[in-house]
Amino acid sequence: MSEHYYSKNPTAAHDVHRVEETLVGRKFTFVTDAGVFSKKGVDYGSKALIAAMELPEGASVLDVGCGYGPIGLAAASVIPQGKVTMVDINERAIELSRQNAERNGITNVEILQSDMLSEVMERKFDVVLTNPPIRAGKETVHRIFEQANEVLNPGGSLWIVIQKKQGAPTAFAKLESLYSKVSEIGKDKGYRIIKAVK
């Protein structure tokens, strides 16, 4: 099997890039590298999720599969009184997220290496955000939905972005089996933003 960004220790030769993106009305600079998701710039799905997400002030937020950090760092920047925990299995992504938090002056984040939500299952969150790792397979994506349900506070919400052609209908059905209310918040160029409330 060829290596992909869902590997714990990417072996791809380093290929460091610096990208600038405007998210939540603010300019961010991200350092990216080979072996992480969407290294040439923030992908369209993540941008669509960032534009749609609604975060209560002071919320405790979890970003699952944070990559080099765009979703979690954008979230942290709009809730300065809140806290965002960012997790990814990929060691290289975690190191980049830490560098990018520092580079963008964002301090209300905690960044942890974790296989799905394994390192945070004892915690509780108000919001979980994920651009799920589709290439890791449906079983992994659905496990993330299940684990998110376990760590959410009552009334908390899971926000996901998924392409219709990559299994949005199946994901929606799985979410409906787990959550009390599931709704499509928006669609953008084949991407679906889905919100599931516990």
mmCIF file with all atom_site columns, C-alpha atoms in Angstrom:
data_model
loop_
_atom_site.group_PDB
_atom_site.id
_atom_site.type_symbol
_atom_site.label_atom_id
_atom_site.label_alt_id
_atom_site.label_comp_id
_atom_site.label_asym_id
_atom_site.label_entity_id
_atom_site.label_seq_id
_atom_site.pdbx_PDB_ins_code
_atom_site.Cartn_x
_atom_site.Cartn_y
_atom_site.Cartn_z
_atom_site.occupancy
_atom_site.B_iso_or_equiv
_atom_site.pdbx_formal_charge
_atom_site.auth_seq_id
_atom_site.auth_comp_id
_atom_site.auth_asym_id
_atom_site.auth_atom_id
_atom_site.pdbx_PDB_model_num
ATOM 1   C CA . MET A 1 1   ? 0.000   0.000  0.000  1.00 0.00 ? 1   MET A CA 1
ATOM 2   C CA . SER A 1 2   ? 1.431   3.374  -0.885 1.00 0.00 ? 2   SER A CA 1
ATOM 3   C CA . GLU A 1 3   ? 1.924   5.801  1.953  1.00 0.00 ? 3   GLU A CA 1
ATOM 4   C CA . HIS A 1 4   ? -0.615  8.556  2.439  1.00 0.00 ? 4   HIS A CA 1
ATOM 5   C CA . TYR A 1 5   ? -1.159  11.409 4.881  1.00 0.00 ? 5   TYR A CA 1
ATOM 6   C CA . TYR A 1 6   ? -2.860  9.024  7.332  1.00 0.00 ? 6   TYR A CA 1
ATOM 7   C CA . SER A 1 7   ? 0.541   7.449  8.102  1.00 0.00 ? 7   SER A CA 1
ATOM 8   C CA . LYS A 1 8   ? 1.946   7.903  11.598 1.00 0.00 ? 8   LYS A CA 1
ATOM 9   C CA . ASN A 1 9   ? 5.509   8.594  10.439 1.00 0.00 ? 9   ASN A CA 1
ATOM 10  C CA . PRO A 1 10  ? 5.602   9.840  6.841  1.00 0.00 ? 10  PRO A CA 1
ATOM 11  C CA . THR A 1 11  ? 8.804   8.874  5.069  1.00 0.00 ? 11  THR A CA 1
ATOM 12  C CA . ALA A 1 12  ? 8.346   11.203 2.092  1.00 0.00 ? 12  ALA A CA 1
ATOM 13  C CA . ALA A 1 13  ? 11.352  13.476 1.575  1.00 0.00 ? 13  ALA A CA 1
ATOM 14  C CA . HIS A 1 14  ? 10.759  16.890 3.113  1.00 0.00 ? 14  HIS A CA 1
ATOM 15  C CA . ASP A 1 15  ? 9.423   19.515 0.714  1.00 0.00 ? 15  ASP A CA 1
ATOM 16  C CA . VAL A 1 16  ? 8.675   22.542 2.850  1.00 0.00 ? 16  VAL A CA 1
ATOM 17  C CA . HIS A 1 17  ? 6.362   25.247 1.511  1.00 0.00 ? 17  HIS A CA 1
ATOM 18  C CA . ARG A 1 18  ? 5.023   28.451 2.975  1.00 0.00 ? 18  ARG A CA 1
ATOM 19  C CA . VAL A 1 19  ? 1.456   29.333 2.046  1.00 0.00 ? 19  VAL A CA 1
ATOM 20  C CA . GLU A 1 20  ? -0.657  32.348 2.876  1.00 0.00 ? 20  GLU A CA 1
ATOM 21  C CA . GLU A 1 21  ? -4.409  32.030 3.249  1.00 0.00 ? 21  GLU A CA 1
ATOM 22  C CA . THR A 1 22  ? -7.180  34.355 4.381  1.00 0.00 ? 22  THR A CA 1
ATOM 23  C CA . LEU A 1 23  ? -9.567  32.481 6.665  1.00 0.00 ? 23  LEU A CA 1
ATOM 24  C CA . VAL A 1 24  ? -12.262 33.903 8.993  1.00 0.00 ? 24  VAL A CA 1
ATOM 25  C CA . GLY A 1 25  ? -11.306 37.362 7.741  1.00 0.00 ? 25  GLY A CA 1
ATOM 26  C CA . ARG A 1 26  ? -7.706  37.058 8.858  1.00 0.00 ? 26  ARG A CA 1
ATOM 27  C CA . LYS A 1 27  ? -4.465  36.353 7.022  1.00 0.00 ? 27  LYS A CA 1
ATOM 28  C CA . PHE A 1 28  ? -2.621  33.206 8.089  1.00 0.00 ? 28  PHE A CA 1
ATOM 29  C CA . THR A 1 29  ? 0.814   31.953 7.110  1.00 0.00 ? 29  THR A CA 1
ATOM 30  C CA . PHE A 1 30  ? 1.234   28.180 7.155  1.00 0.00 ? 30  PHE A CA 1
ATOM 31  C CA . VAL A 1 31  ? 4.347   26.079 6.758  1.00 0.00 ? 31  VAL A CA 1
ATOM 32  C CA . THR A 1 32  ? 3.526   22.790 5.012  1.00 0.00 ? 32  THR A CA 1
ATOM 33  C CA . ASP A 1 33  ? 5.556   19.769 3.980  1.00 0.00 ? 33  ASP A CA 1
ATOM 34  C CA . ALA A 1 34  ? 5.408   16.548 1.987  1.00 0.00 ? 34  ALA A CA 1
ATOM 35  C CA . GLY A 1 35  ? 3.559   13.706 3.692  1.00 0.00 ? 35  GLY A CA 1
ATOM 36  C CA . VAL A 1 36  ? 0.722   15.894 4.992  1.00 0.00 ? 36  VAL A CA 1
ATOM 37  C CA . PHE A 1 37  ? -2.725  16.542 3.528  1.00 0.00 ? 37  PHE A CA 1
ATOM 38  C CA . SER A 1 38  ? -3.075  19.365 0.983  1.00 0.00 ? 38  SER A CA 1
ATOM 39  C CA . LYS A 1 39  ? 0.464   20.661 1.299  1.00 0.00 ? 39  LYS A CA 1
ATOM 40  C CA . LYS A 1 40  ? 0.194   23.250 -1.510 1.00 0.00 ? 40  LYS A CA 1
ATOM 41  C CA . GLY A 1 41  ? -2.507  25.256 0.260  1.00 0.00 ? 41  GLY A CA 1
ATOM 42  C CA . VAL A 1 42  ? -5.682  24.899 2.292  1.00 0.00 ? 42  VAL A CA 1
ATOM 43  C CA . ASP A 1 43  ? -8.021  22.580 0.391  1.00 0.00 ? 43  ASP A CA 1
ATOM 44  C CA . TYR A 1 44  ? -11.459 23.693 -0.766 1.00 0.00 ? 44  TYR A CA 1
ATOM 45  C CA . GLY A 1 45  ? -13.324 21.391 1.619  1.00 0.00 ? 45  GLY A CA 1
ATOM 46  C CA . SER A 1 46  ? -11.525 22.740 4.682  1.00 0.00 ? 46  SER A CA 1
ATOM 47  C CA . LYS A 1 47  ? -12.195 26.309 3.545  1.00 0.00 ? 47  LYS A CA 1
ATOM 48  C CA . ALA A 1 48  ? -15.897 25.493 3.110  1.00 0.00 ? 48  ALA A CA 1
ATOM 49  C CA . LEU A 1 49  ? -16.033 23.991 6.624  1.00 0.00 ? 49  LEU A CA 1
ATOM 50  C CA . ILE A 1 50  ? -14.214 26.981 8.136  1.00 0.00 ? 50  ILE A CA 1
ATOM 51  C CA . ALA A 1 51  ? -16.633 29.386 6.435  1.00 0.00 ? 51  ALA A CA 1
ATOM 52  C CA . ALA A 1 52  ? -19.681 27.466 7.702  1.00 0.00 ? 52  ALA A CA 1
ATOM 53  C CA . MET A 1 53  ? -18.696 26.519 11.264 1.00 0.00 ? 53  MET A CA 1
ATOM 54  C CA . GLU A 1 54  ? -20.488 28.180 14.172 1.00 0.00 ? 54  GLU A CA 1
ATOM 55  C CA . LEU A 1 55  ? -18.549 28.222 17.426 1.00 0.00 ? 55  LEU A CA 1
ATOM 56  C CA . PRO A 1 56  ? -20.012 29.488 20.724 1.00 0.00 ? 56  PRO A CA 1
ATOM 57  C CA . GLU A 1 57  ? -17.733 31.989 22.487 1.00 0.00 ? 57  GLU A CA 1
ATOM 58  C CA . GLY A 1 58  ? -15.721 30.168 25.134 1.00 0.00 ? 58  GLY A CA 1
ATOM 59  C CA . ALA A 1 59  ? -16.365 26.764 23.554 1.00 0.00 ? 59  ALA A CA 1
ATOM 60  C CA . SER A 1 60  ? -14.172 23.723 23.979 1.00 0.00 ? 60  SER A CA 1
ATOM 61  C CA . VAL A 1 61  ? -13.463 22.575 20.410 1.00 0.00 ? 61  VAL A CA 1
ATOM 62  C CA . LEU A 1 62  ? -11.779 19.470 18.980 1.00 0.00 ? 62  LEU A CA 1
ATOM 63  C CA . ASP A 1 63  ? -10.254 19.407 15.478 1.00 0.00 ? 63  ASP A CA 1
ATOM 64  C CA . VAL A 1 64  ? -9.840  15.769 14.351 1.00 0.00 ? 64  VAL A CA 1
ATOM 65  C CA . GLY A 1 65  ? -7.215  15.154 11.664 1.00 0.00 ? 65  GLY A CA 1
ATOM 66  C CA . CYS A 1 66  ? -5.827  18.660 12.003 1.00 0.00 ? 66  CYS A CA 1
ATOM 67  C CA . GLY A 1 67  ? -3.067  18.302 9.391  1.00 0.00 ? 67  GLY A CA 1
ATOM 68  C CA . TYR A 1 68  ? -0.854  21.390 9.499  1.00 0.00 ? 68  TYR A CA 1
ATOM 69  C CA . GLY A 1 69  ? -3.589  23.266 11.328 1.00 0.00 ? 69  GLY A CA 1
ATOM 70  C CA . PRO A 1 70  ? -5.876  25.457 9.192  1.00 0.00 ? 70  PRO A CA 1
ATOM 71  C CA . ILE A 1 71  ? -9.239  24.399 10.660 1.00 0.00 ? 71  ILE A CA 1
ATOM 72  C CA . GLY A 1 72  ? -8.155  24.331 14.302 1.00 0.00 ? 72  GLY A CA 1
ATOM 73  C CA . LEU A 1 73  ? -6.143  27.541 14.137 1.00 0.00 ? 73  LEU A CA 1
ATOM 74  C CA . ALA A 1 74  ? -8.955  29.389 12.336 1.00 0.00 ? 74  ALA A CA 1
ATOM 75  C CA . ALA A 1 75  ? -11.376 28.131 14.993 1.00 0.00 ? 75  ALA A CA 1
ATOM 76  C CA . ALA A 1 76  ? -9.064  29.217 17.839 1.00 0.00 ? 76  ALA A CA 1
ATOM 77  C CA . SER A 1 77  ? -8.712  32.682 16.337 1.00 0.00 ? 77  SER A CA 1
ATOM 78  C CA . VAL A 1 78  ? -12.497 33.311 16.411 1.00 0.00 ? 78  VAL A CA 1
ATOM 79  C CA . ILE A 1 79  ? -13.006 32.112 20.006 1.00 0.00 ? 79  ILE A CA 1
ATOM 80  C CA . PRO A 1 80  ? -10.162 33.726 21.949 1.00 0.00 ? 80  PRO A CA 1
ATOM 81  C CA . GLN A 1 81  ? -11.859 32.818 25.258 1.00 0.00 ? 81  GLN A CA 1
ATOM 82  C CA . GLY A 1 82  ? -12.315 29.215 24.131 1.00 0.00 ? 82  GLY A CA 1
ATOM 83  C CA . LYS A 1 83  ? -9.850  26.398 23.626 1.00 0.00 ? 83  LYS A CA 1
ATOM 84  C CA . VAL A 1 84  ? -9.167  24.209 20.617 1.00 0.00 ? 84  VAL A CA 1
ATOM 85  C CA . THR A 1 85  ? -7.576  20.775 20.918 1.00 0.00 ? 85  THR A CA 1
ATOM 86  C CA . MET A 1 86  ? -6.053  19.581 17.639 1.00 0.00 ? 86  MET A CA 1
ATOM 87  C CA . VAL A 1 87  ? -5.270  15.907 16.988 1.00 0.00 ? 87  VAL A CA 1
ATOM 88  C CA . ASP A 1 88  ? -3.708  13.972 14.126 1.00 0.00 ? 88  ASP A CA 1
ATOM 89  C CA . ILE A 1 89  ? -2.012  10.578 13.796 1.00 0.00 ? 89  ILE A CA 1
ATOM 90  C CA . ASN A 1 90  ? 0.702   12.076 11.572 1.00 0.00 ? 90  ASN A CA 1
ATOM 91  C CA . GLU A 1 91  ? 3.787   13.210 13.543 1.00 0.00 ? 91  GLU A CA 1
ATOM 92  C CA . ARG A 1 92  ? 4.885   15.558 10.783 1.00 0.00 ? 92  ARG A CA 1
ATOM 93  C CA . ALA A 1 93  ? 1.448   17.225 10.735 1.00 0.00 ? 93  ALA A CA 1
ATOM 94  C CA . ILE A 1 94  ? 1.553   17.687 14.517 1.00 0.00 ? 94  ILE A CA 1
ATOM 95  C CA . GLU A 1 95  ? 4.956   19.373 14.375 1.00 0.00 ? 95  GLU A CA 1
ATOM 96  C CA . LEU A 1 96  ? 3.769   21.669 11.559 1.00 0.00 ? 96  LEU A CA 1
ATOM 97  C CA . SER A 1 97  ? 0.600   22.556 13.515 1.00 0.00 ? 97  SER A CA 1
ATOM 98  C CA . ARG A 1 98  ? 2.727   23.538 16.512 1.00 0.00 ? 98  ARG A CA 1
ATOM 99  C CA . GLN A 1 99  ? 4.950   25.713 14.333 1.00 0.00 ? 99  GLN A CA 1
ATOM 100 C CA . ASN A 1 100 ? 1.930   27.299 12.631 1.00 0.00 ? 100 ASN A CA 1
ATOM 101 C CA . ALA A 1 101 ? 0.207   28.090 15.928 1.00 0.00 ? 101 ALA A CA 1
ATOM 102 C CA . GLU A 1 102 ? 3.357   29.903 17.043 1.00 0.00 ? 102 GLU A CA 1
ATOM 103 C CA . ARG A 1 103 ? 3.868   31.594 13.671 1.00 0.00 ? 103 ARG A CA 1
ATOM 104 C CA . ASN A 1 104 ? 0.326   32.989 13.758 1.00 0.00 ? 104 ASN A CA 1
ATOM 105 C CA . GLY A 1 105 ? 0.419   33.948 17.435 1.00 0.00 ? 105 GLY A CA 1
ATOM 106 C CA . ILE A 1 106 ? -2.358  31.551 18.471 1.00 0.00 ? 106 ILE A CA 1
ATOM 107 C CA . THR A 1 107 ? -1.994  30.330 22.057 1.00 0.00 ? 107 THR A CA 1
ATOM 108 C CA . ASN A 1 108 ? -5.431  28.895 22.962 1.00 0.00 ? 108 ASN A CA 1
ATOM 109 C CA . VAL A 1 109 ? -4.657  25.540 21.344 1.00 0.00 ? 109 VAL A CA 1
ATOM 110 C CA . GLU A 1 110 ? -3.360  22.173 22.472 1.00 0.00 ? 110 GLU A CA 1
ATOM 111 C CA . ILE A 1 111 ? -1.889  19.925 19.761 1.00 0.00 ? 111 ILE A CA 1
ATOM 112 C CA . LEU A 1 112 ? -1.636  16.175 20.355 1.00 0.00 ? 112 LEU A CA 1
ATOM 113 C CA . GLN A 1 113 ? -0.638  13.149 18.344 1.00 0.00 ? 113 GLN A CA 1
ATOM 114 C CA . SER A 1 114 ? -3.602  10.773 18.468 1.00 0.00 ? 114 SER A CA 1
ATOM 115 C CA . ASP A 1 115 ? -4.944  7.852  16.437 1.00 0.00 ? 115 ASP A CA 1
ATOM 116 C CA . MET A 1 116 ? -8.407  9.258  15.735 1.00 0.00 ? 116 MET A CA 1
ATOM 117 C CA . LEU A 1 117 ? -9.653  10.409 19.184 1.00 0.00 ? 117 LEU A CA 1
ATOM 118 C CA . SER A 1 118 ? -7.757  7.856  21.287 1.00 0.00 ? 118 SER A CA 1
ATOM 119 C CA . GLU A 1 119 ? -5.842  10.482 23.327 1.00 0.00 ? 119 GLU A CA 1
ATOM 120 C CA . VAL A 1 120 ? -8.889  12.594 24.209 1.00 0.00 ? 120 VAL A CA 1
ATOM 121 C CA . MET A 1 121 ? -11.592 10.018 24.965 1.00 0.00 ? 121 MET A CA 1
ATOM 122 C CA . GLU A 1 122 ? -11.612 11.060 28.663 1.00 0.00 ? 122 GLU A CA 1
ATOM 123 C CA . ARG A 1 123 ? -12.419 14.680 27.770 1.00 0.00 ? 123 ARG A CA 1
ATOM 124 C CA . LYS A 1 124 ? -15.581 16.552 26.816 1.00 0.00 ? 124 LYS A CA 1
ATOM 125 C CA . PHE A 1 125 ? -16.070 19.064 23.992 1.00 0.00 ? 125 PHE A CA 1
ATOM 126 C CA . ASP A 1 126 ? -18.802 21.427 22.825 1.00 0.00 ? 126 ASP A CA 1
ATOM 127 C CA . VAL A 1 127 ? -17.879 21.173 19.143 1.00 0.00 ? 127 VAL A CA 1
ATOM 128 C CA . VAL A 1 128 ? -15.953 18.644 17.054 1.00 0.00 ? 128 VAL A CA 1
ATOM 129 C CA . LEU A 1 129 ? -14.711 19.696 13.607 1.00 0.00 ? 129 LEU A CA 1
ATOM 130 C CA . THR A 1 130 ? -13.343 17.335 10.987 1.00 0.00 ? 130 THR A CA 1
ATOM 131 C CA . ASN A 1 131 ? -12.457 17.138 7.335  1.00 0.00 ? 131 ASN A CA 1
ATOM 132 C CA . PRO A 1 132 ? -12.314 13.350 7.687  1.00 0.00 ? 132 PRO A CA 1
ATOM 133 C CA . PRO A 1 133 ? -9.467  11.299 6.176  1.00 0.00 ? 133 PRO A CA 1
ATOM 134 C CA . ILE A 1 134 ? -11.488 9.726  3.351  1.00 0.00 ? 134 ILE A CA 1
ATOM 135 C CA . ARG A 1 135 ? -8.452  7.843  2.033  1.00 0.00 ? 135 ARG A CA 1
ATOM 136 C CA . ALA A 1 136 ? -8.112  6.025  5.358  1.00 0.00 ? 136 ALA A CA 1
ATOM 137 C CA . GLY A 1 137 ? -11.376 4.253  4.498  1.00 0.00 ? 137 GLY A CA 1
ATOM 138 C CA . LYS A 1 138 ? -15.029 4.308  5.493  1.00 0.00 ? 138 LYS A CA 1
ATOM 139 C CA . GLU A 1 139 ? -14.452 2.294  8.661  1.00 0.00 ? 139 GLU A CA 1
ATOM 140 C CA . THR A 1 140 ? -12.017 4.915  9.988  1.00 0.00 ? 140 THR A CA 1
ATOM 141 C CA . VAL A 1 141 ? -14.306 7.811  9.064  1.00 0.00 ? 141 VAL A CA 1
ATOM 142 C CA . HIS A 1 142 ? -17.310 6.173  10.744 1.00 0.00 ? 142 HIS A CA 1
ATOM 143 C CA . ARG A 1 143 ? -15.207 5.408  13.840 1.00 0.00 ? 143 ARG A CA 1
ATOM 144 C CA . ILE A 1 144 ? -14.405 9.128  14.065 1.00 0.00 ? 144 ILE A CA 1
ATOM 145 C CA . PHE A 1 145 ? -18.157 9.865  14.000 1.00 0.00 ? 145 PHE A CA 1
ATOM 146 C CA . GLU A 1 146 ? -18.720 7.333  16.810 1.00 0.00 ? 146 GLU A CA 1
ATOM 147 C CA . GLN A 1 147 ? -15.866 8.608  18.954 1.00 0.00 ? 147 GLN A CA 1
ATOM 148 C CA . ALA A 1 148 ? -16.948 12.232 18.435 1.00 0.00 ? 148 ALA A CA 1
ATOM 149 C CA . ASN A 1 149 ? -20.379 11.308 19.759 1.00 0.00 ? 149 ASN A CA 1
ATOM 150 C CA . GLU A 1 150 ? -18.759 9.885  22.895 1.00 0.00 ? 150 GLU A CA 1
ATOM 151 C CA . VAL A 1 151 ? -16.713 13.014 23.675 1.00 0.00 ? 151 VAL A CA 1
ATOM 152 C CA . LEU A 1 152 ? -19.378 15.624 22.888 1.00 0.00 ? 152 LEU A CA 1
ATOM 153 C CA . ASN A 1 153 ? -21.306 17.319 25.665 1.00 0.00 ? 153 ASN A CA 1
ATOM 154 C CA . PRO A 1 154 ? -25.115 16.910 25.446 1.00 0.00 ? 154 PRO A CA 1
ATOM 155 C CA . GLY A 1 155 ? -26.303 19.351 22.785 1.00 0.00 ? 155 GLY A CA 1
ATOM 156 C CA . GLY A 1 156 ? -22.794 19.558 21.357 1.00 0.00 ? 156 GLY A CA 1
ATOM 157 C CA . SER A 1 157 ? -22.247 19.358 17.612 1.00 0.00 ? 157 SER A CA 1
ATOM 158 C CA . LEU A 1 158 ? -20.037 17.553 15.125 1.00 0.00 ? 158 LEU A CA 1
ATOM 159 C CA . TRP A 1 159 ? -19.308 19.478 11.906 1.00 0.00 ? 159 TRP A CA 1
ATOM 160 C CA . ILE A 1 160 ? -17.938 17.604 8.920  1.00 0.00 ? 160 ILE A CA 1
ATOM 161 C CA . VAL A 1 161 ? -17.162 18.366 5.299  1.00 0.00 ? 161 VAL A CA 1
ATOM 162 C CA . ILE A 1 162 ? -17.374 15.556 2.772  1.00 0.00 ? 162 ILE A CA 1
ATOM 163 C CA . GLN A 1 163 ? -17.699 15.371 -0.993 1.00 0.00 ? 163 GLN A CA 1
ATOM 164 C CA . LYS A 1 164 ? -20.881 13.881 -2.350 1.00 0.00 ? 164 LYS A CA 1
ATOM 165 C CA . LYS A 1 165 ? -18.889 11.505 -4.571 1.00 0.00 ? 165 LYS A CA 1
ATOM 166 C CA . GLN A 1 166 ? -16.725 10.428 -1.615 1.00 0.00 ? 166 GLN A CA 1
ATOM 167 C CA . GLY A 1 167 ? -19.650 9.076  0.363  1.00 0.00 ? 167 GLY A CA 1
ATOM 168 C CA . ALA A 1 168 ? -21.672 11.994 1.728  1.00 0.00 ? 168 ALA A CA 1
ATOM 169 C CA . PRO A 1 169 ? -24.990 10.027 1.581  1.00 0.00 ? 169 PRO A CA 1
ATOM 170 C CA . THR A 1 170 ? -23.461 7.077  3.493  1.00 0.00 ? 170 THR A CA 1
ATOM 171 C CA . ALA A 1 171 ? -21.876 9.446  6.022  1.00 0.00 ? 171 ALA A CA 1
ATOM 172 C CA . PHE A 1 172 ? -25.215 11.212 6.510  1.00 0.00 ? 172 PHE A CA 1
ATOM 173 C CA . ALA A 1 173 ? -26.985 7.891  7.172  1.00 0.00 ? 173 ALA A CA 1
ATOM 174 C CA . LYS A 1 174 ? -24.284 6.847  9.656  1.00 0.00 ? 174 LYS A CA 1
ATOM 175 C CA . LEU A 1 175 ? -24.574 10.170 11.486 1.00 0.00 ? 175 LEU A CA 1
ATOM 176 C CA . GLU A 1 176 ? -28.360 9.809  11.661 1.00 0.00 ? 176 GLU A CA 1
ATOM 177 C CA . SER A 1 177 ? -27.887 6.467  13.422 1.00 0.00 ? 177 SER A CA 1
ATOM 178 C CA . LEU A 1 178 ? -25.740 8.131  16.109 1.00 0.00 ? 178 LEU A CA 1
ATOM 179 C CA . TYR A 1 179 ? -26.961 11.715 16.629 1.00 0.00 ? 179 TYR A CA 1
ATOM 180 C CA . SER A 1 180 ? -30.301 13.231 17.589 1.00 0.00 ? 180 SER A CA 1
ATOM 181 C CA . LYS A 1 181 ? -30.384 15.773 14.760 1.00 0.00 ? 181 LYS A CA 1
ATOM 182 C CA . VAL A 1 182 ? -28.403 15.783 11.519 1.00 0.00 ? 182 VAL A CA 1
ATOM 183 C CA . SER A 1 183 ? -28.677 18.544 8.947  1.00 0.00 ? 183 SER A CA 1
ATOM 184 C CA . GLU A 1 184 ? -26.907 19.676 5.807  1.00 0.00 ? 184 GLU A CA 1
ATOM 185 C CA . ILE A 1 185 ? -25.732 23.211 6.531  1.00 0.00 ? 185 ILE A CA 1
ATOM 186 C CA . GLY A 1 186 ? -24.480 23.944 3.051  1.00 0.00 ? 186 GLY A CA 1
ATOM 187 C CA . LYS A 1 187 ? -23.148 22.622 -0.223 1.00 0.00 ? 187 LYS A CA 1
ATOM 188 C CA . ASP A 1 188 ? -20.319 24.078 -2.230 1.00 0.00 ? 188 ASP A CA 1
ATOM 189 C CA . LYS A 1 189 ? -18.826 22.646 -5.470 1.00 0.00 ? 189 LYS A CA 1
ATOM 190 C CA . GLY A 1 190 ? -19.772 19.075 -4.605 1.00 0.00 ? 190 GLY A CA 1
ATOM 191 C CA . TYR A 1 191 ? -18.816 19.428 -0.936 1.00 0.00 ? 191 TYR A CA 1
ATOM 192 C CA . ARG A 1 192 ? -21.421 18.945 1.786  1.00 0.00 ? 192 ARG A CA 1
ATOM 193 C CA . ILE A 1 193 ? -21.187 20.581 5.194  1.00 0.00 ? 193 ILE A CA 1
ATOM 194 C CA . ILE A 1 194 ? -23.045 18.429 7.692  1.00 0.00 ? 194 ILE A CA 1
ATOM 195 C CA . LYS A 1 195 ? -23.843 19.292 11.311 1.00 0.00 ? 195 LYS A CA 1
ATOM 196 C CA . ALA A 1 196 ? -24.802 16.532 13.720 1.00 0.00 ? 196 ALA A CA 1
ATOM 197 C CA . VAL A 1 197 ? -26.116 17.467 17.181 1.00 0.00 ? 197 VAL A CA 1
ATOM 198 C CA . LYS A 1 198 ? -25.795 15.042 20.088 1.00 0.00 ? 198 LYS A CA 1
#
